[in-house]
Structures are given as C-alpha cells and as structure tokens.
C-alpha positions as a LaTeX table, in Angstrom:
\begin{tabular}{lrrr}
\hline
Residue & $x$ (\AA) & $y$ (\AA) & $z$ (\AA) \\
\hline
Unk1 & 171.38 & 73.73 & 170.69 \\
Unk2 & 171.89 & 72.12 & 174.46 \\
Unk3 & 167.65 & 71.53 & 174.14 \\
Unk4 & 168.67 & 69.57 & 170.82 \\
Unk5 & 171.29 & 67.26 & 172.30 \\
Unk6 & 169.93 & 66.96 & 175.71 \\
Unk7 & 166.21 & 65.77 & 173.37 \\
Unk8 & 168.54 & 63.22 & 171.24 \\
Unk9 & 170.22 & 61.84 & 174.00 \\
Unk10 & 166.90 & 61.17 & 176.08 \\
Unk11 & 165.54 & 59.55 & 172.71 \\
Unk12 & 168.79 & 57.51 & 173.00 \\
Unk13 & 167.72 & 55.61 & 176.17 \\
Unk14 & 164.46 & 53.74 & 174.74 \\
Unk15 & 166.07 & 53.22 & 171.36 \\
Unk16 & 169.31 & 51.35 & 173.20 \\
Unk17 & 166.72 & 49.50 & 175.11 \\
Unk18 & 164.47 & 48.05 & 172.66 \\
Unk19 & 167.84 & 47.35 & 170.23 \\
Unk20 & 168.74 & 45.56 & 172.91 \\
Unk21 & 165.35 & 43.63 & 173.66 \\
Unk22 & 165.59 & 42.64 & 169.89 \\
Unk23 & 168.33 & 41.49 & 169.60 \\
Unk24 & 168.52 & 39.25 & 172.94 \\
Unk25 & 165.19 & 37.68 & 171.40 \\
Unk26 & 166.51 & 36.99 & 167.83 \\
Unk27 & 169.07 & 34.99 & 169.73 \\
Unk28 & 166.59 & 33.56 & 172.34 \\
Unk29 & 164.64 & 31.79 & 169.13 \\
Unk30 & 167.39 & 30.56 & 167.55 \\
Unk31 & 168.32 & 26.92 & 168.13 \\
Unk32 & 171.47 & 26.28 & 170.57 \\
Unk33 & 173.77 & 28.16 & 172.19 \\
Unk34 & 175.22 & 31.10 & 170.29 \\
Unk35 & 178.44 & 30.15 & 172.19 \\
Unk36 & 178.09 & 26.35 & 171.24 \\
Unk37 & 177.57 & 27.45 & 167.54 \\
Unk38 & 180.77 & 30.42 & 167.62 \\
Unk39 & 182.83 & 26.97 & 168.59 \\
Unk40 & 181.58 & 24.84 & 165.81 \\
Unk41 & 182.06 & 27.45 & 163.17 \\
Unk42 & 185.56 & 28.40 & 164.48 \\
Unk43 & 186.62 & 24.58 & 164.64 \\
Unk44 & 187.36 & 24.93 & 168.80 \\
Unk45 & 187.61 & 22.21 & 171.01 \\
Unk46 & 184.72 & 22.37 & 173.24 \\
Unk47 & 185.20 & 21.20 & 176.83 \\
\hline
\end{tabular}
C-alpha cells in the first residue's frame, strides 16, 4: 500500500507541472492582462 501512494504521489509532481505549464500559456495567448480584464468585468476603478 505505502509503494501505491508513494507511486501516485511521484506521478503527482509532473502532472502539477504540466497543469501548470498549460494553464500559464492559455493565459499567455490570450489578449490583455487577465488582471486588466477581472477589473472590466467586475466594474473596478482601475488606477
């Protein structure tokens, strides 16, 4: 059973990592700033 968990969490590393990749480039080829757009949709003043 500890062979098991200790497997799943080392398959956890790589999996976090490229989640991670893909999501930082989905954002990365959108157009703006997601911060910029978070403002505009919320109806904050940006300074």
């Amino acid at each position: 059973m500890l062979r098991y968990i200790l497997r799943r969490l080392l398959l956890l590393i790589p999996l976090l990592l490229a989640a991670s990749a893909i999501i930082f480039l989905l954002l990365r080829l959108g157009t703006g700033d997601p911060a910029l757009d978070y403002l505009r949709l919320s109806n904050l003043p940006a300074h």
